[in-house]
Amino acid sequence: MGILYAILVGAAAGWLAGKIIKGGGFGALINIILGIVGGAVGNWLFGTLGVQIGTGLIGDLITGVIGAVVILFVAGLFKK
């Protein structure tokens, strides 16, 4: 169940990050994949900084969106 939850939250986070980074996205499917990776990056980043956004679905979604935005931003630098 944990992997399915991570995939669903990551997919939602990637979709939202694609909406936030207009023009920097790679299409819906790639944004969703980057959102899944971004969720892991967000968890690592906030864990390293000692920051906790929140708990539950909303906290996981916010963490995933921030991680996905970071991933999309960095990927956008290489896209150009």
mmCIF file with all atom_site columns, N, CA and C in Angstrom:
data_model
loop_
_atom_site.group_PDB
_atom_site.id
_atom_site.type_symbol
_atom_site.label_atom_id
_atom_site.label_alt_id
_atom_site.label_comp_id
_atom_site.label_asym_id
_atom_site.label_entity_id
_atom_site.label_seq_id
_atom_site.pdbx_PDB_ins_code
_atom_site.Cartn_x
_atom_site.Cartn_y
_atom_site.Cartn_z
_atom_site.occupancy
_atom_site.B_iso_or_equiv
_atom_site.pdbx_formal_charge
_atom_site.auth_seq_id
_atom_site.auth_comp_id
_atom_site.auth_asym_id
_atom_site.auth_atom_id
_atom_site.pdbx_PDB_model_num
ATOM 1   N N  . MET A 1 1  ? 0.820  -1.199 0.000   1.00 0.00 ? 1  MET A N  1
ATOM 2   C CA . MET A 1 1  ? 0.000  0.000  0.000   1.00 0.00 ? 1  MET A CA 1
ATOM 3   C C  . MET A 1 1  ? 0.861  1.258  0.000   1.00 0.00 ? 1  MET A C  1
ATOM 4   N N  . GLY A 1 2  ? 2.038  1.196  0.617   1.00 0.00 ? 2  GLY A N  1
ATOM 5   C CA . GLY A 1 2  ? 2.904  2.363  0.704   1.00 0.00 ? 2  GLY A CA 1
ATOM 6   C C  . GLY A 1 2  ? 3.407  2.821  -0.656  1.00 0.00 ? 2  GLY A C  1
ATOM 7   N N  . ILE A 1 3  ? 3.724  1.879  -1.528  1.00 0.00 ? 3  ILE A N  1
ATOM 8   C CA . ILE A 1 3  ? 4.231  2.242  -2.857  1.00 0.00 ? 3  ILE A CA 1
ATOM 9   C C  . ILE A 1 3  ? 3.112  2.850  -3.698  1.00 0.00 ? 3  ILE A C  1
ATOM 10  N N  . LEU A 1 4  ? 1.935  2.283  -3.614  1.00 0.00 ? 4  LEU A N  1
ATOM 11  C CA . LEU A 1 4  ? 0.794  2.833  -4.348  1.00 0.00 ? 4  LEU A CA 1
ATOM 12  C C  . LEU A 1 4  ? 0.476  4.251  -3.879  1.00 0.00 ? 4  LEU A C  1
ATOM 13  N N  . TYR A 1 5  ? 0.518  4.471  -2.569  1.00 0.00 ? 5  TYR A N  1
ATOM 14  C CA . TYR A 1 5  ? 0.285  5.803  -1.999  1.00 0.00 ? 5  TYR A CA 1
ATOM 15  C C  . TYR A 1 5  ? 1.329  6.792  -2.523  1.00 0.00 ? 5  TYR A C  1
ATOM 16  N N  . ALA A 1 6  ? 2.602  6.383  -2.520  1.00 0.00 ? 6  ALA A N  1
ATOM 17  C CA . ALA A 1 6  ? 3.678  7.253  -3.000  1.00 0.00 ? 6  ALA A CA 1
ATOM 18  C C  . ALA A 1 6  ? 3.506  7.585  -4.472  1.00 0.00 ? 6  ALA A C  1
ATOM 19  N N  . ILE A 1 7  ? 3.078  6.613  -5.266  1.00 0.00 ? 7  ILE A N  1
ATOM 20  C CA . ILE A 1 7  ? 2.878  6.852  -6.695  1.00 0.00 ? 7  ILE A CA 1
ATOM 21  C C  . ILE A 1 7  ? 1.716  7.816  -6.922  1.00 0.00 ? 7  ILE A C  1
ATOM 22  N N  . LEU A 1 8  ? 0.625  7.623  -6.208  1.00 0.00 ? 8  LEU A N  1
ATOM 23  C CA . LEU A 1 8  ? -0.538 8.504  -6.379  1.00 0.00 ? 8  LEU A CA 1
ATOM 24  C C  . LEU A 1 8  ? -0.250 9.926  -5.919  1.00 0.00 ? 8  LEU A C  1
ATOM 25  N N  . VAL A 1 9  ? 0.387  10.071 -4.757  1.00 0.00 ? 9  VAL A N  1
ATOM 26  C CA . VAL A 1 9  ? 0.729  11.411 -4.268  1.00 0.00 ? 9  VAL A CA 1
ATOM 27  C C  . VAL A 1 9  ? 1.758  12.052 -5.184  1.00 0.00 ? 9  VAL A C  1
ATOM 28  N N  . GLY A 1 10 ? 2.750  11.282 -5.634  1.00 0.00 ? 10 GLY A N  1
ATOM 29  C CA . GLY A 1 10 ? 3.752  11.802 -6.555  1.00 0.00 ? 10 GLY A CA 1
ATOM 30  C C  . GLY A 1 10 ? 3.153  12.231 -7.882  1.00 0.00 ? 10 GLY A C  1
ATOM 31  N N  . ALA A 1 11 ? 2.191  11.463 -8.365  1.00 0.00 ? 11 ALA A N  1
ATOM 32  C CA . ALA A 1 11 ? 1.523  11.823 -9.617  1.00 0.00 ? 11 ALA A CA 1
ATOM 33  C C  . ALA A 1 11 ? 0.768  13.136 -9.466  1.00 0.00 ? 11 ALA A C  1
ATOM 34  N N  . ALA A 1 12 ? 0.052  13.285 -8.368  1.00 0.00 ? 12 ALA A N  1
ATOM 35  C CA . ALA A 1 12 ? -0.671 14.543 -8.116  1.00 0.00 ? 12 ALA A CA 1
ATOM 36  C C  . ALA A 1 12 ? 0.305  15.697 -7.944  1.00 0.00 ? 12 ALA A C  1
ATOM 37  N N  . ALA A 1 13 ? 1.407  15.449 -7.248  1.00 0.00 ? 13 ALA A N  1
ATOM 38  C CA . ALA A 1 13 ? 2.412  16.486 -7.046  1.00 0.00 ? 13 ALA A CA 1
ATOM 39  C C  . ALA A 1 13 ? 3.046  16.901 -8.371  1.00 0.00 ? 13 ALA A C  1
ATOM 40  N N  . GLY A 1 14 ? 3.336  15.943 -9.231  1.00 0.00 ? 14 GLY A N  1
ATOM 41  C CA . GLY A 1 14 ? 3.920  16.253 -10.538 1.00 0.00 ? 14 GLY A CA 1
ATOM 42  C C  . GLY A 1 14 ? 2.974  17.053 -11.408 1.00 0.00 ? 14 GLY A C  1
ATOM 43  N N  . TRP A 1 15 ? 1.700  16.690 -11.361 1.00 0.00 ? 15 TRP A N  1
ATOM 44  C CA . TRP A 1 15 ? 0.708  17.432 -12.134 1.00 0.00 ? 15 TRP A CA 1
ATOM 45  C C  . TRP A 1 15 ? 0.615  18.871 -11.633 1.00 0.00 ? 15 TRP A C  1
ATOM 46  N N  . LEU A 1 16 ? 0.558  19.053 -10.298 1.00 0.00 ? 16 LEU A N  1
ATOM 47  C CA . LEU A 1 16 ? 0.492  20.404 -9.729  1.00 0.00 ? 16 LEU A CA 1
ATOM 48  C C  . LEU A 1 16 ? 1.758  21.194 -10.028 1.00 0.00 ? 16 LEU A C  1
ATOM 49  N N  . ALA A 1 17 ? 2.914  20.556 -9.930  1.00 0.00 ? 17 ALA A N  1
ATOM 50  C CA . ALA A 1 17 ? 4.170  21.237 -10.227 1.00 0.00 ? 17 ALA A CA 1
ATOM 51  C C  . ALA A 1 17 ? 4.226  21.669 -11.686 1.00 0.00 ? 17 ALA A C  1
ATOM 52  N N  . GLY A 1 18 ? 3.691  20.849 -12.572 1.00 0.00 ? 18 GLY A N  1
ATOM 53  C CA . GLY A 1 18 ? 3.623  21.226 -13.987 1.00 0.00 ? 18 GLY A CA 1
ATOM 54  C C  . GLY A 1 18 ? 2.754  22.448 -14.204 1.00 0.00 ? 18 GLY A C  1
ATOM 55  N N  . LYS A 1 19 ? 1.703  22.584 -13.403 1.00 0.00 ? 19 LYS A N  1
ATOM 56  C CA . LYS A 1 19 ? 0.843  23.775 -13.492 1.00 0.00 ? 19 LYS A CA 1
ATOM 57  C C  . LYS A 1 19 ? 1.544  25.001 -12.918 1.00 0.00 ? 19 LYS A C  1
ATOM 58  N N  . ILE A 1 20 ? 2.360  24.799 -11.875 1.00 0.00 ? 20 ILE A N  1
ATOM 59  C CA . ILE A 1 20 ? 3.078  25.918 -11.252 1.00 0.00 ? 20 ILE A CA 1
ATOM 60  C C  . ILE A 1 20 ? 4.190  26.413 -12.167 1.00 0.00 ? 20 ILE A C  1
ATOM 61  N N  . ILE A 1 21 ? 4.951  25.491 -12.750 1.00 0.00 ? 21 ILE A N  1
ATOM 62  C CA . ILE A 1 21 ? 6.062  25.835 -13.646 1.00 0.00 ? 21 ILE A CA 1
ATOM 63  C C  . ILE A 1 21 ? 5.522  25.833 -15.068 1.00 0.00 ? 21 ILE A C  1
ATOM 64  N N  . LYS A 1 22 ? 4.821  26.862 -15.434 1.00 0.00 ? 22 LYS A N  1
ATOM 65  C CA . LYS A 1 22 ? 4.267  26.945 -16.781 1.00 0.00 ? 22 LYS A CA 1
ATOM 66  C C  . LYS A 1 22 ? 5.400  27.205 -17.770 1.00 0.00 ? 22 LYS A C  1
ATOM 67  N N  . GLY A 1 23 ? 5.388  26.473 -18.852 1.00 0.00 ? 23 GLY A N  1
ATOM 68  C CA . GLY A 1 23 ? 6.419  26.625 -19.860 1.00 0.00 ? 23 GLY A CA 1
ATOM 69  C C  . GLY A 1 23 ? 7.673  25.822 -19.559 1.00 0.00 ? 23 GLY A C  1
ATOM 70  N N  . GLY A 1 24 ? 7.814  25.362 -18.316 1.00 0.00 ? 24 GLY A N  1
ATOM 71  C CA . GLY A 1 24 ? 8.994  24.581 -17.957 1.00 0.00 ? 24 GLY A CA 1
ATOM 72  C C  . GLY A 1 24 ? 8.697  23.107 -17.869 1.00 0.00 ? 24 GLY A C  1
ATOM 73  N N  . GLY A 1 25 ? 7.463  22.752 -18.146 1.00 0.00 ? 25 GLY A N  1
ATOM 74  C CA . GLY A 1 25 ? 7.066  21.356 -18.023 1.00 0.00 ? 25 GLY A CA 1
ATOM 75  C C  . GLY A 1 25 ? 7.491  20.541 -19.222 1.00 0.00 ? 25 GLY A C  1
ATOM 76  N N  . PHE A 1 26 ? 7.321  19.255 -19.098 1.00 0.00 ? 26 PHE A N  1
ATOM 77  C CA . PHE A 1 26 ? 7.734  18.331 -20.147 1.00 0.00 ? 26 PHE A CA 1
ATOM 78  C C  . PHE A 1 26 ? 6.562  17.527 -20.671 1.00 0.00 ? 26 PHE A C  1
ATOM 79  N N  . GLY A 1 27 ? 5.366  17.923 -20.376 1.00 0.00 ? 27 GLY A N  1
ATOM 80  C CA . GLY A 1 27 ? 4.195  17.136 -20.735 1.00 0.00 ? 27 GLY A CA 1
ATOM 81  C C  . GLY A 1 27 ? 3.675  16.418 -19.502 1.00 0.00 ? 27 GLY A C  1
ATOM 82  N N  . ALA A 1 28 ? 2.428  16.014 -19.551 1.00 0.00 ? 28 ALA A N  1
ATOM 83  C CA . ALA A 1 28 ? 1.764  15.463 -18.372 1.00 0.00 ? 28 ALA A CA 1
ATOM 84  C C  . ALA A 1 28 ? 2.450  14.207 -17.844 1.00 0.00 ? 28 ALA A C  1
ATOM 85  N N  . LEU A 1 29 ? 2.789  13.273 -18.702 1.00 0.00 ? 29 LEU A N  1
ATOM 86  C CA . LEU A 1 29 ? 3.368  12.007 -18.252 1.00 0.00 ? 29 LEU A CA 1
ATOM 87  C C  . LEU A 1 29 ? 4.728  12.210 -17.596 1.00 0.00 ? 29 LEU A C  1
ATOM 88  N N  . ILE A 1 30 ? 5.581  12.981 -18.221 1.00 0.00 ? 30 ILE A N  1
ATOM 89  C CA . ILE A 1 30 ? 6.917  13.225 -17.654 1.00 0.00 ? 30 ILE A CA 1
ATOM 90  C C  . ILE A 1 30 ? 6.801  14.033 -16.375 1.00 0.00 ? 30 ILE A C  1
ATOM 91  N N  . ASN A 1 31 ? 5.875  15.002 -16.318 1.00 0.00 ? 31 ASN A N  1
ATOM 92  C CA . ASN A 1 31 ? 5.672  15.764 -15.091 1.00 0.00 ? 31 ASN A CA 1
ATOM 93  C C  . ASN A 1 31 ? 5.231  14.857 -13.948 1.00 0.00 ? 31 ASN A C  1
ATOM 94  N N  . ILE A 1 32 ? 4.393  13.880 -14.237 1.00 0.00 ? 32 ILE A N  1
ATOM 95  C CA . ILE A 1 32 ? 3.943  12.942 -13.208 1.00 0.00 ? 32 ILE A CA 1
ATOM 96  C C  . ILE A 1 32 ? 5.112  12.084 -12.729 1.00 0.00 ? 32 ILE A C  1
ATOM 97  N N  . ILE A 1 33 ? 5.923  11.602 -13.665 1.00 0.00 ? 33 ILE A N  1
ATOM 98  C CA . ILE A 1 33 ? 7.102  10.809 -13.279 1.00 0.00 ? 33 ILE A CA 1
ATOM 99  C C  . ILE A 1 33 ? 8.063  11.667 -12.454 1.00 0.00 ? 33 ILE A C  1
ATOM 100 N N  . LEU A 1 34 ? 8.280  12.904 -12.888 1.00 0.00 ? 34 LEU A N  1
ATOM 101 C CA . LEU A 1 34 ? 9.139  13.797 -12.124 1.00 0.00 ? 34 LEU A CA 1
ATOM 102 C C  . LEU A 1 34 ? 8.534  14.132 -10.761 1.00 0.00 ? 34 LEU A C  1
ATOM 103 N N  . GLY A 1 35 ? 7.216  14.121 -10.669 1.00 0.00 ? 35 GLY A N  1
ATOM 104 C CA . GLY A 1 35 ? 6.555  14.342 -9.387  1.00 0.00 ? 35 GLY A CA 1
ATOM 105 C C  . GLY A 1 35 ? 6.814  13.206 -8.420  1.00 0.00 ? 35 GLY A C  1
ATOM 106 N N  . ILE A 1 36 ? 6.832  11.985 -8.928  1.00 0.00 ? 36 ILE A N  1
ATOM 107 C CA . ILE A 1 36 ? 7.135  10.834 -8.080  1.00 0.00 ? 36 ILE A CA 1
ATOM 108 C C  . ILE A 1 36 ? 8.578  10.939 -7.573  1.00 0.00 ? 36 ILE A C  1
ATOM 109 N N  . VAL A 1 37 ? 9.489  11.263 -8.470  1.00 0.00 ? 37 VAL A N  1
ATOM 110 C CA . VAL A 1 37 ? 10.882 11.461 -8.068  1.00 0.00 ? 37 VAL A CA 1
ATOM 111 C C  . VAL A 1 37 ? 10.990 12.687 -7.155  1.00 0.00 ? 37 VAL A C  1
ATOM 112 N N  . GLY A 1 38 ? 10.228 13.716 -7.450  1.00 0.00 ? 38 GLY A N  1
ATOM 113 C CA . GLY A 1 38 ? 10.236 14.933 -6.640  1.00 0.00 ? 38 GLY A CA 1
ATOM 114 C C  . GLY A 1 38 ? 9.758  14.703 -5.216  1.00 0.00 ? 38 GLY A C  1
ATOM 115 N N  . GLY A 1 39 ? 8.846  13.773 -5.041  1.00 0.00 ? 39 GLY A N  1
ATOM 116 C CA . GLY A 1 39 ? 8.411  13.437 -3.693  1.00 0.00 ? 39 GLY A CA 1
ATOM 117 C C  . GLY A 1 39 ? 9.561  12.894 -2.867  1.00 0.00 ? 39 GLY A C  1
ATOM 118 N N  . ALA A 1 40 ? 10.368 12.032 -3.481  1.00 0.00 ? 40 ALA A N  1
ATOM 119 C CA . ALA A 1 40 ? 11.545 11.502 -2.789  1.00 0.00 ? 40 ALA A CA 1
ATOM 120 C C  . ALA A 1 40 ? 12.556 12.609 -2.521  1.00 0.00 ? 40 ALA A C  1
ATOM 121 N N  . VAL A 1 41 ? 12.752 13.487 -3.511  1.00 0.00 ? 41 VAL A N  1
ATOM 122 C CA . VAL A 1 41 ? 13.687 14.601 -3.345  1.00 0.00 ? 41 VAL A CA 1
ATOM 123 C C  . VAL A 1 41 ? 13.197 15.542 -2.246  1.00 0.00 ? 41 VAL A C  1
ATOM 124 N N  . GLY A 1 42 ? 11.912 15.832 -2.237  1.00 0.00 ? 42 GLY A N  1
ATOM 125 C CA . GLY A 1 42 ? 11.349 16.704 -1.208  1.00 0.00 ? 42 GLY A CA 1
ATOM 126 C C  . GLY A 1 42 ? 11.515 16.124 0.188   1.00 0.00 ? 42 GLY A C  1
ATOM 127 N N  . ASN A 1 43 ? 11.258 14.825 0.327   1.00 0.00 ? 43 ASN A N  1
ATOM 128 C CA . ASN A 1 43 ? 11.450 14.176 1.622   1.00 0.00 ? 43 ASN A CA 1
ATOM 129 C C  . ASN A 1 43 ? 12.903 14.236 2.060   1.00 0.00 ? 43 ASN A C  1
ATOM 130 N N  . TRP A 1 44 ? 13.818 13.983 1.129   1.00 0.00 ? 44 TRP A N  1
ATOM 131 C CA . TRP A 1 44 ? 15.239 14.049 1.451   1.00 0.00 ? 44 TRP A CA 1
ATOM 132 C C  . TRP A 1 44 ? 15.647 15.477 1.811   1.00 0.00 ? 44 TRP A C  1
ATOM 133 N N  . LEU A 1 45 ? 15.209 16.439 1.014   1.00 0.00 ? 45 LEU A N  1
ATOM 134 C CA . LEU A 1 45 ? 15.587 17.832 1.215   1.00 0.00 ? 45 LEU A CA 1
ATOM 135 C C  . LEU A 1 45 ? 15.100 18.353 2.567   1.00 0.00 ? 45 LEU A C  1
ATOM 136 N N  . PHE A 1 46 ? 13.834 18.118 2.867   1.00 0.00 ? 46 PHE A N  1
ATOM 137 C CA . PHE A 1 46 ? 13.295 18.601 4.139   1.00 0.00 ? 46 PHE A CA 1
ATOM 138 C C  . PHE A 1 46 ? 13.860 17.825 5.316   1.00 0.00 ? 46 PHE A C  1
ATOM 139 N N  . GLY A 1 47 ? 14.155 16.543 5.132   1.00 0.00 ? 47 GLY A N  1
ATOM 140 C CA . GLY A 1 47 ? 14.794 15.766 6.188   1.00 0.00 ? 47 GLY A CA 1
ATOM 141 C C  . GLY A 1 47 ? 16.186 16.277 6.504   1.00 0.00 ? 47 GLY A C  1
ATOM 142 N N  . THR A 1 48 ? 16.930 16.637 5.449   1.00 0.00 ? 48 THR A N  1
ATOM 143 C CA . THR A 1 48 ? 18.273 17.176 5.616   1.00 0.00 ? 48 THR A CA 1
ATOM 144 C C  . THR A 1 48 ? 18.242 18.530 6.318   1.00 0.00 ? 48 THR A C  1
ATOM 145 N N  . LEU A 1 49 ? 17.265 19.346 5.959   1.00 0.00 ? 49 LEU A N  1
ATOM 146 C CA . LEU A 1 49 ? 17.144 20.672 6.568   1.00 0.00 ? 49 LEU A CA 1
ATOM 147 C C  . LEU A 1 49 ? 16.495 20.634 7.940   1.00 0.00 ? 49 LEU A C  1
ATOM 148 N N  . GLY A 1 50 ? 15.913 19.497 8.304   1.00 0.00 ? 50 GLY A N  1
ATOM 149 C CA . GLY A 1 50 ? 15.243 19.383 9.593   1.00 0.00 ? 50 GLY A CA 1
ATOM 150 C C  . GLY A 1 50 ? 13.894 20.068 9.631   1.00 0.00 ? 50 GLY A C  1
ATOM 151 N N  . VAL A 1 51 ? 13.270 20.212 8.481   1.00 0.00 ? 51 VAL A N  1
ATOM 152 C CA . VAL A 1 51 ? 11.981 20.890 8.365   1.00 0.00 ? 51 VAL A CA 1
ATOM 153 C C  . VAL A 1 51 ? 10.889 19.839 8.164   1.00 0.00 ? 51 VAL A C  1
ATOM 154 N N  . GLN A 1 52 ? 9.782  20.017 8.871   1.00 0.00 ? 52 GLN A N  1
ATOM 155 C CA . GLN A 1 52 ? 8.636  19.141 8.659   1.00 0.00 ? 52 GLN A CA 1
ATOM 156 C C  . GLN A 1 52 ? 7.455  20.002 8.245   1.00 0.00 ? 52 GLN A C  1
ATOM 157 N N  . ILE A 1 53 ? 6.939  19.756 7.050   1.00 0.00 ? 53 ILE A N  1
ATOM 158 C CA . ILE A 1 53 ? 5.845  20.540 6.497   1.00 0.00 ? 53 ILE A CA 1
ATOM 159 C C  . ILE A 1 53 ? 4.539  20.214 7.198   1.00 0.00 ? 53 ILE A C  1
ATOM 160 N N  . GLY A 1 54 ? 4.290  18.983 7.432   1.00 0.00 ? 54 GLY A N  1
ATOM 161 C CA . GLY A 1 54 ? 3.048  18.554 8.053   1.00 0.00 ? 54 GLY A CA 1
ATOM 162 C C  . GLY A 1 54 ? 2.951  17.048 7.985   1.00 0.00 ? 54 GLY A C  1
ATOM 163 N N  . THR A 1 55 ? 1.828  16.547 8.442   1.00 0.00 ? 55 THR A N  1
ATOM 164 C CA . THR A 1 55 ? 1.634  15.107 8.411   1.00 0.00 ? 55 THR A CA 1
ATOM 165 C C  . THR A 1 55 ? 0.417  14.783 7.566   1.00 0.00 ? 55 THR A C  1
ATOM 166 N N  . GLY A 1 56 ? 0.317  13.546 7.185   1.00 0.00 ? 56 GLY A N  1
ATOM 167 C CA . GLY A 1 56 ? -0.838 13.106 6.421   1.00 0.00 ? 56 GLY A CA 1
ATOM 168 C C  . GLY A 1 56 ? -0.729 13.434 4.952   1.00 0.00 ? 56 GLY A C  1
ATOM 169 N N  . LEU A 1 57 ? -1.850 13.328 4.291   1.00 0.00 ? 57 LEU A N  1
ATOM 170 C CA . LEU A 1 57 ? -1.912 13.499 2.844   1.00 0.00 ? 57 LEU A CA 1
ATOM 171 C C  . LEU A 1 57 ? -1.504 14.904 2.412   1.00 0.00 ? 57 LEU A C  1
ATOM 172 N N  . ILE A 1 58 ? -1.993 15.917 3.091   1.00 0.00 ? 58 ILE A N  1
ATOM 173 C CA . ILE A 1 58 ? -1.691 17.298 2.701   1.00 0.00 ? 58 ILE A CA 1
ATOM 174 C C  . ILE A 1 58 ? -0.200 17.596 2.853   1.00 0.00 ? 58 ILE A C  1
ATOM 175 N N  . GLY A 1 59 ? 0.397  17.176 3.953   1.00 0.00 ? 59 GLY A N  1
ATOM 176 C CA . GLY A 1 59 ? 1.833  17.381 4.155   1.00 0.00 ? 59 GLY A CA 1
ATOM 177 C C  . GLY A 1 59 ? 2.659  16.665 3.114   1.00 0.00 ? 59 GLY A C  1
ATOM 178 N N  . ASP A 1 60 ? 2.270  15.427 2.794   1.00 0.00 ? 60 ASP A N  1
ATOM 179 C CA . ASP A 1 60 ? 2.974  14.667 1.761   1.00 0.00 ? 60 ASP A CA 1
ATOM 180 C C  . ASP A 1 60 ? 2.825  15.316 0.396   1.00 0.00 ? 60 ASP A C  1
ATOM 181 N N  . LEU A 1 61 ? 1.644  15.831 0.112   1.00 0.00 ? 61 LEU A N  1
ATOM 182 C CA . LEU A 1 61 ? 1.401  16.478 -1.178  1.00 0.00 ? 61 LEU A CA 1
ATOM 183 C C  . LEU A 1 61 ? 2.208  17.769 -1.302  1.00 0.00 ? 61 LEU A C  1
ATOM 184 N N  . ILE A 1 62 ? 2.250  18.563 -0.254  1.00 0.00 ? 62 ILE A N  1
ATOM 185 C CA . ILE A 1 62 ? 3.029  19.809 -0.284  1.00 0.00 ? 62 ILE A CA 1
ATOM 186 C C  . ILE A 1 62 ? 4.513  19.503 -0.452  1.00 0.00 ? 62 ILE A C  1
ATOM 187 N N  . THR A 1 63 ? 5.004  18.522 0.288   1.00 0.00 ? 63 THR A N  1
ATOM 188 C CA . THR A 1 63 ? 6.404  18.117 0.165   1.00 0.00 ? 63 THR A CA 1
ATOM 189 C C  . THR A 1 63 ? 6.704  17.634 -1.248  1.00 0.00 ? 63 THR A C  1
ATOM 190 N N  . GLY A 1 64 ? 5.811  16.831 -1.800  1.00 0.00 ? 64 GLY A N  1
ATOM 191 C CA . GLY A 1 64 ? 5.991  16.328 -3.158  1.00 0.00 ? 64 GLY A CA 1
ATOM 192 C C  . GLY A 1 64 ? 5.961  17.432 -4.201  1.00 0.00 ? 64 GLY A C  1
ATOM 193 N N  . VAL A 1 65 ? 5.065  18.389 -4.035  1.00 0.00 ? 65 VAL A N  1
ATOM 194 C CA . VAL A 1 65 ? 4.976  19.500 -4.993  1.00 0.00 ? 65 VAL A CA 1
ATOM 195 C C  . VAL A 1 65 ? 6.252  20.334 -4.950  1.00 0.00 ? 65 VAL A C  1
ATOM 196 N N  . ILE A 1 66 ? 6.733  20.634 -3.758  1.00 0.00 ? 66 ILE A N  1
ATOM 197 C CA . ILE A 1 66 ? 7.963  21.426 -3.658  1.00 0.00 ? 66 ILE A CA 1
ATOM 198 C C  . ILE A 1 66 ? 9.135  20.664 -4.263  1.00 0.00 ? 66 ILE A C  1
ATOM 199 N N  . GLY A 1 67 ? 9.240  19.382 -3.971  1.00 0.00 ? 67 GLY A N  1
ATOM 200 C CA . GLY A 1 67 ? 10.306 18.569 -4.561  1.00 0.00 ? 67 GLY A CA 1
ATOM 201 C C  . GLY A 1 67 ? 10.189 18.493 -6.073  1.00 0.00 ? 67 GLY A C  1
ATOM 202 N N  . ALA A 1 68 ? 8.963  18.337 -6.570  1.00 0.00 ? 68 ALA A N  1
ATOM 203 C CA . ALA A 1 68 ? 8.753  18.261 -8.022  1.00 0.00 ? 68 ALA A CA 1
ATOM 204 C C  . ALA A 1 68 ? 9.058  19.591 -8.702  1.00 0.00 ? 68 ALA A C  1
ATOM 205 N N  . VAL A 1 69 ? 8.730  20.702 -8.047  1.00 0.00 ? 69 VAL A N  1
ATOM 206 C CA . VAL A 1 69 ? 9.058  22.019 -8.613  1.00 0.00 ? 69 VAL A CA 1
ATOM 207 C C  . VAL A 1 69 ? 10.574 22.168 -8.714  1.00 0.00 ? 69 VAL A C  1
ATOM 208 N N  . VAL A 1 70 ? 11.296 21.726 -7.684  1.00 0.00 ? 70 VAL A N  1
ATOM 209 C CA . VAL A 1 70 ? 12.763 21.782 -7.726  1.00 0.00 ? 70 VAL A CA 1
ATOM 210 C C  . VAL A 1 70 ? 13.289 20.935 -8.885  1.00 0.00 ? 70 VAL A C  1
ATOM 211 N N  . ILE A 1 71 ? 12.763 19.715 -9.014  1.00 0.00 ? 71 ILE A N  1
ATOM 212 C CA . ILE A 1 71 ? 13.198 18.822 -10.102 1.00 0.00 ? 71 ILE A CA 1
ATOM 213 C C  . ILE A 1 71 ? 12.871 19.435 -11.466 1.00 0.00 ? 71 ILE A C  1
ATOM 214 N N  . LEU A 1 72 ? 11.658 19.969 -11.620 1.00 0.00 ? 72 LEU A N  1
ATOM 215 C CA . LEU A 1 72 ? 11.275 20.573 -12.900 1.00 0.00 ? 72 LEU A CA 1
ATOM 216 C C  . LEU A 1 72 ? 12.127 21.803 -13.213 1.00 0.00 ? 72 LEU A C  1
ATOM 217 N N  . PHE A 1 73 ? 12.456 22.575 -12.202 1.00 0.00 ? 73 PHE A N  1
ATOM 218 C CA . PHE A 1 73 ? 13.295 23.750 -12.407 1.00 0.00 ? 73 PHE A CA 1
ATOM 219 C C  . PHE A 1 73 ? 14.691 23.341 -12.891 1.00 0.00 ? 73 PHE A C  1
ATOM 220 N N  . VAL A 1 74 ? 15.284 22.362 -12.202 1.00 0.00 ? 74 VAL A N  1
ATOM 221 C CA . VAL A 1 74 ? 16.608 21.895 -12.598 1.00 0.00 ? 74 VAL A CA 1
ATOM 222 C C  . VAL A 1 74 ? 16.565 21.236 -13.979 1.00 0.00 ? 74 VAL A C  1
ATOM 223 N N  . ALA A 1 75 ? 15.554 20.430 -14.227 1.00 0.00 ? 75 ALA A N  1
ATOM 224 C CA . ALA A 1 75 ? 15.424 19.793 -15.540 1.00 0.00 ? 75 ALA A CA 1
ATOM 225 C C  . ALA A 1 75 ? 15.212 20.837 -16.632 1.00 0.00 ? 75 ALA A C  1
ATOM 226 N N  . GLY A 1 76 ? 14.503 21.914 -16.320 1.00 0.00 ? 76 GLY A N  1
ATOM 227 C CA . GLY A 1 76 ? 14.280 22.994 -17.282 1.00 0.00 ? 76 GLY A CA 1
ATOM 228 C C  . GLY A 1 76 ? 15.584 23.710 -17.646 1.00 0.00 ? 76 GLY A C  1
ATOM 229 N N  . LEU A 1 77 ? 16.519 23.761 -16.710 1.00 0.00 ? 77 LEU A N  1
ATOM 230 C CA . LEU A 1 77 ? 17.816 24.375 -17.008 1.00 0.00 ? 77 LEU A CA 1
ATOM 231 C C  . LEU A 1 77 ? 18.575 23.564 -18.051 1.00 0.00 ? 77 LEU A C  1
ATOM 232 N N  . PHE A 1 78 ? 18.427 22.250 -17.995 1.00 0.00 ? 78 PHE A N  1
ATOM 233 C CA . PHE A 1 78 ? 19.101 21.380 -18.958 1.00 0.00 ? 78 PHE A CA 1
ATOM 234 C C  . PHE A 1 78 ? 18.342 21.274 -20.266 1.00 0.00 ? 78 PHE A C  1
ATOM 235 N N  . LYS A 1 79 ? 17.037 21.561 -20.236 1.00 0.00 ? 79 LYS A N  1
ATOM 236 C CA . LYS A 1 79 ? 16.212 21.456 -21.434 1.00 0.00 ? 79 LYS A CA 1
ATOM 237 C C  . LYS A 1 79 ? 16.578 22.529 -22.460 1.00 0.00 ? 79 LYS A C  1
ATOM 238 N N  . LYS A 1 80 ? 16.955 23.693 -21.984 1.00 0.00 ? 80 LYS A N  1
ATOM 239 C CA . LYS A 1 80 ? 17.265 24.807 -22.878 1.00 0.00 ? 80 LYS A CA 1
ATOM 240 C C  . LYS A 1 80 ? 18.656 24.654 -23.381 1.00 0.00 ? 80 LYS A C  1
#
